[in-house]
Amino acid sequence: MAENSILCSVSSLILSIFILFCCLFGHCNSVEQLGGYDTFTISSFKYPETQIRPFDMRYIRVDLPPWFSSMSIALKSSVNLDIKSAEKVPKSVLPMICFRDGSLPLPDVSSTSLEVALSNRSFDGIQVLQNMEQCYPVPRNMTMKFTNEQVSARVLYFGLFNGVGPTRTQSKMIVRNRAYSFAANISVEGCTTSTMQGQYCNQTIELLSCARSGNSSGNGSVSGFFNQSMVLCRNNFETSCHGDGEMKIYSLEILRITESLTISVQNLRLRPLDSIGNSSRIYLMCFARYGAMPLATLHDYSGDLNQSPLVIRFPKVGQWYISILALHLAKEIGGALSNVSKVCYSLEVQELECPLGKAGPNCSSERYMLQTVLRKYSTPFESYYLPDGGDVISDAANFHLGPLLSNYSGGLDTWTYFLLDVPRGAAGGNLHVRLTSDRKMNYEIYARNGGLPSLISWDYYYVNKTSSSGDSVFFVLYNSSDEKVDFYILYVKEGIWNIALRHLNSTGDISDGQTTMSISLERCPKRCSYHGACKSALDASGLTSYSFCACDRNHGGFDCSIEIVSHQGHIWQSIALIASNAAAVLPAFWALRQKAFAEWVVYTVSGISSGLYHACDVGTWCVLSFGVLQFMDFWLSFMAVVSTFIYLTTIDEVFKRAIHTAVAILTALMAITKATRSSNIILVMGIGAFGLLVGWLIEFSTKYRSLSCSMDLCLNRLERWPSREWLQNLVNTVMKRFRWGFVLAGFIALAMAAISRNLESSQSYWIWHSVWHVAIYSSSFFFLCSKVITINSGNRTPTDANYQLTQQDSLSQGA
C-alpha cells in the first residue's frame, strides 16, 4: 500500500513537472508571439523574373519611413559566379549589384565601388550607406537585412548592372555577352508604436517636447546681429535616471533651417543621495545621429555632456536621435569603492533658428529660396532655379549675383545661401551649377543636402581647379577656370539642397553685377558631350525617373566624354568593314559569266547593301535609316547563302523561280523579326540544304521517269534494274557533277567564316566581321566554281524528237 502511494506521489510529481514545463514553454511561445506583434509589414513587393541584357541595368527604389525597423531583400538570379571566379571576369561583363542611400548608384563613374565589390567576400560588410555606394558581384542567391541602425530612414536604391565601366554606355555593333535574369522579394518592417524602435522594436524612444522660447540677440559679442529665435526641447519627465552602461534614446524633429543644435544636461544627481563619489568623474556620453539609431560605434556626433554641452553646427532638417550612456558609475575613488548605482539628469536641447531670409553664423548672411521653373517641352523634373523676383537675363536660366550677395563686412568673408528643392522622384536627375564672370572670381561654393553647408560640413565643394570634391564619385567638374565654374552633382538626392557662396575679401566691391549664376536640374550631364543621345526611364517601382546616355560607337562613360575608339581607329574600322564587302565581286562575276542573272543580282546587291549598312553602323554615313539598311543587309545575306545552294542544282528555271520565291518570303520574315539572333545562321544553312535536296529530288524524278510508259512497263524496268549498278551510277554522277578541289576550298572558307564569327566580341568585332565578309563570299565563289556545266541537256530534245519521229514512221508502216 505504501509502495503504491509512493508510486502515485512520484507519478504526480512527474506530471506536475511536465505541466509546469508545458506552461513555461507555452508562455515563452506566447511572449515570442506578442513580441512579433510589435512589428508589422509596412510594404512588401515581389518583382517577377526580369532579364537584364548585356550592358543594361535596372533600378529599384525602396521607401523607408521614420518608423521602419528593418528591410529584407531576397534575390535569386541566374548568375553562377563565386568570388574567386568573379575576380577573373572583366568588369565590363561582370554582373553587379550596388546600393546607395538617398539616390541611384552609378558604378561607371569611379573604380572605387568596383574595388569594394571584389574585396568584400560577403554582404555582411555593409555597415552604413551614406554619400558613397557599395557594390558586389551578383550572387545566385542572396538574402540581406538592413536595420534602422545601418540605413537612415529615407530612401534606399539598389541597381543591378550587367557589366560596368566606360564601355557600358558605348553603342555596340554587335553584342555577344550573356544576359541574366533575377527575381526579388523586398519587405519593409516597422514598429507599431513611435516610442518603440530598433531592429526588434524593443528600444524605448522618448520623444522630446519642444516649444519656442522667444528671441535671442546672439552672443552679444558683436552689435547689429539679427534677432534669433530659439526652440527649447526637454524630456517629458523632470529627470531621467539610468545605471552604469545603460543607454537611453531620445528623438526630436527639426522642421526649419537651424543655425545650431545644443545638447546639454541639467540637475545632474547621483543615486543614492548619500553615495560616495564625484559626479565630475562620471562619463555621460552623448551620441547623436541624423535619421537613424545612434550607437557607441556608429554615430554622427558624440561628446561627454558631463564636461560640456554637445554643439552641432548647422544640423540637417529632419529626425534626429540622441542616445545617452552613463559609464564608470561604480569604480574605486580615493581607495573606496563608489556606491553610485544611478545617475539622474534633465536633458535640454536648444535649436537656434534664424529669421526668414537670414542664415549662417549669427544669422548675418542672406538666404534665398529659389523658385523652380519648369522647362518648356522637357521631360519630367527638368527645370532651372531662380530667385523669387530676381533679375532674369537672356534665356531666363541665369541671374546676377551682385544684388543678392550678403553685404556684411564684419569678417574676412561673407556667405550667401541659396535653397532649392529637388522633388520626390527626381533622384535620377543631375544638378548643374555654373558661375561666370568677366574677371577672376573670389568665390568658393559649398553644397549640402538637408542643412546649411560650412567649412567643416558639406557634401560637395569647389574652391579652385585643384581643390574640390573631385574625389567624390558623384561630383564632376567641367571646363573650370579663374573666370568660370562649371560642375554637376550626379543623380542628386531628393529634398532641400543648400548651395552657399563664400566670397573672400569682402571689403572690396562685391556688387558690381559682373558675375552670373545658373542652377538647373538636367537630364544628362553636358548633353552627353554631343557624342550620344540622352534617354529616360523609370525604376522598377515606377516612382523615380532617371536619365542616362546612350553613346555613339566611339565614345563611352556616363556622359560619353571618354574616347574609346580614336579617330584613326574609326577610319580603319570603317575601311575594313566597308571594303571587305568587295569580296562579293567574286561570286557576282562568276554568276554573270555563267548567265545566272538571278544569282548575280543577289550577290551584287548583297555586297552593296552590306557596305552601306556598315557605313551607317560605324557612324560614317547613312543613306537610309538604320533599320532599313539592317533589314536589307541581313535579308540579302540570307538570300545569297540559299542562292548558292540552289545554283548547285540543274533543275529548270521554272522550279528555281518557285524555290527562290519561297526562300525570299522565309528569309524576309527572319530578317524583319530577329535578324541578329545566332540561330539564324543554322536556320539559313538548313533552308539552303533543304533547297538543294529538293532540287536534286526534282532533277532525279524528271530524269528517271517516262510519261509515255505504262505502269507495267515501269515495274518491269524496275525489276530488271540492278540496285548496285544504280547506286554506282549515282555516285559516278555526283562525282562528275562537281570539281572537288573547289568544294574543298569552299568548305575551308566556310570554316574560316564560322571561326571568325565565334571570335567576334564588342572590341574585336570590326576585325573578325571583316574576315567573315571575305570568307563567306569566297566560299560562295568556290562553291559556284565547283559545279560542272553540262551541255548534254541541250541535245536531249533533238534525240527525243528523232526517236519520236522514227516511232511514228514504224507505226505508219505497220498500219
CSV table of N, CA, C and O in Angstrom, one decimal, residues 57 240 257 266 294 359 391 425 451 483 637 640 651 699-700 712 743 775:
chain,number,residue,atom,x,y,z
A,57,MET,N,20.8,47.8,-67.3
A,57,MET,CA,20.7,48.0,-65.9
A,57,MET,C,19.2,48.1,-65.5
A,57,MET,O,18.4,48.3,-66.3
A,240,SER,N,15.7,62.0,-15.7
A,240,SER,CA,15.8,60.6,-16.2
A,240,SER,C,17.0,60.0,-15.5
A,240,SER,O,18.1,60.6,-15.3
A,257,ILE,N,15.4,75.3,-41.2
A,257,ILE,CA,16.9,75.5,-41.2
A,257,ILE,C,17.3,76.1,-39.9
A,257,ILE,O,16.9,77.1,-39.5
A,266,GLN,N,21.0,69.1,-17.3
A,266,GLN,CA,20.8,70.0,-16.1
A,266,GLN,C,20.5,69.1,-14.9
A,266,GLN,O,20.0,68.0,-15.1
A,294,PRO,N,21.5,55.9,-33.1
A,294,PRO,CA,22.9,56.0,-32.9
A,294,PRO,C,23.4,54.9,-32.0
A,294,PRO,O,22.7,54.4,-31.1
A,359,ALA,N,20.6,83.5,-42.6
A,359,ALA,CA,21.2,82.2,-42.3
A,359,ALA,C,22.7,82.5,-41.9
A,359,ALA,O,23.2,83.6,-42.0
A,391,ASP,N,16.6,89.1,-60.8
A,391,ASP,CA,17.0,89.7,-62.1
A,391,ASP,C,17.2,88.6,-63.1
A,391,ASP,O,18.2,87.8,-63.0
A,425,GLY,N,11.1,61.8,-56.6
A,425,GLY,CA,11.1,61.1,-57.9
A,425,GLY,C,12.1,61.6,-58.8
A,425,GLY,O,12.2,61.1,-59.9
A,451,GLY,N,20.8,70.5,-44.9
A,451,GLY,CA,21.3,71.5,-44.0
A,451,GLY,C,22.2,72.5,-44.6
A,451,GLY,O,22.6,72.4,-45.7
A,483,GLU,N,37.7,82.4,-64.4
A,483,GLU,CA,36.5,83.2,-64.7
A,483,GLU,C,35.3,82.3,-64.8
A,483,GLU,O,34.2,82.9,-65.0
A,637,SER,N,21.8,38.8,-97.3
A,637,SER,CA,22.8,37.9,-96.9
A,637,SER,C,22.2,36.5,-96.8
A,637,SER,O,22.8,35.5,-97.3
A,640,ALA,N,21.7,35.3,-100.3
A,640,ALA,CA,22.9,34.9,-101.0
A,640,ALA,C,23.3,33.5,-100.6
A,640,ALA,O,23.8,32.7,-101.5
A,651,ILE,N,18.1,21.9,-112.1
A,651,ILE,CA,16.7,21.8,-112.4
A,651,ILE,C,16.4,23.0,-113.4
A,651,ILE,O,17.2,24.0,-113.5
A,699,GLU,N,15.2,17.0,-109.9
A,699,GLU,CA,16.1,16.5,-111.1
A,699,GLU,C,16.0,15.0,-111.2
A,699,GLU,O,15.9,14.5,-112.4
A,700,PHE,N,16.1,14.3,-110.1
A,700,PHE,CA,16.1,12.8,-110.2
A,700,PHE,C,14.7,12.4,-110.7
A,700,PHE,O,14.7,11.5,-111.6
A,712,ASP,N,2.9,-1.1,-116.0
A,712,ASP,CA,3.5,-2.5,-116.0
A,712,ASP,C,4.9,-2.4,-116.6
A,712,ASP,O,5.8,-3.0,-116.2
A,743,VAL,N,35.2,22.4,-104.1
A,743,VAL,CA,34.3,22.1,-103.0
A,743,VAL,C,35.1,22.1,-101.7
A,743,VAL,O,34.7,22.7,-100.7
A,775,ALA,N,35.5,35.7,-96.1
A,775,ALA,CA,35.4,34.2,-96.1
A,775,ALA,C,34.0,33.7,-96.6
A,775,ALA,O,34.0,32.8,-97.4
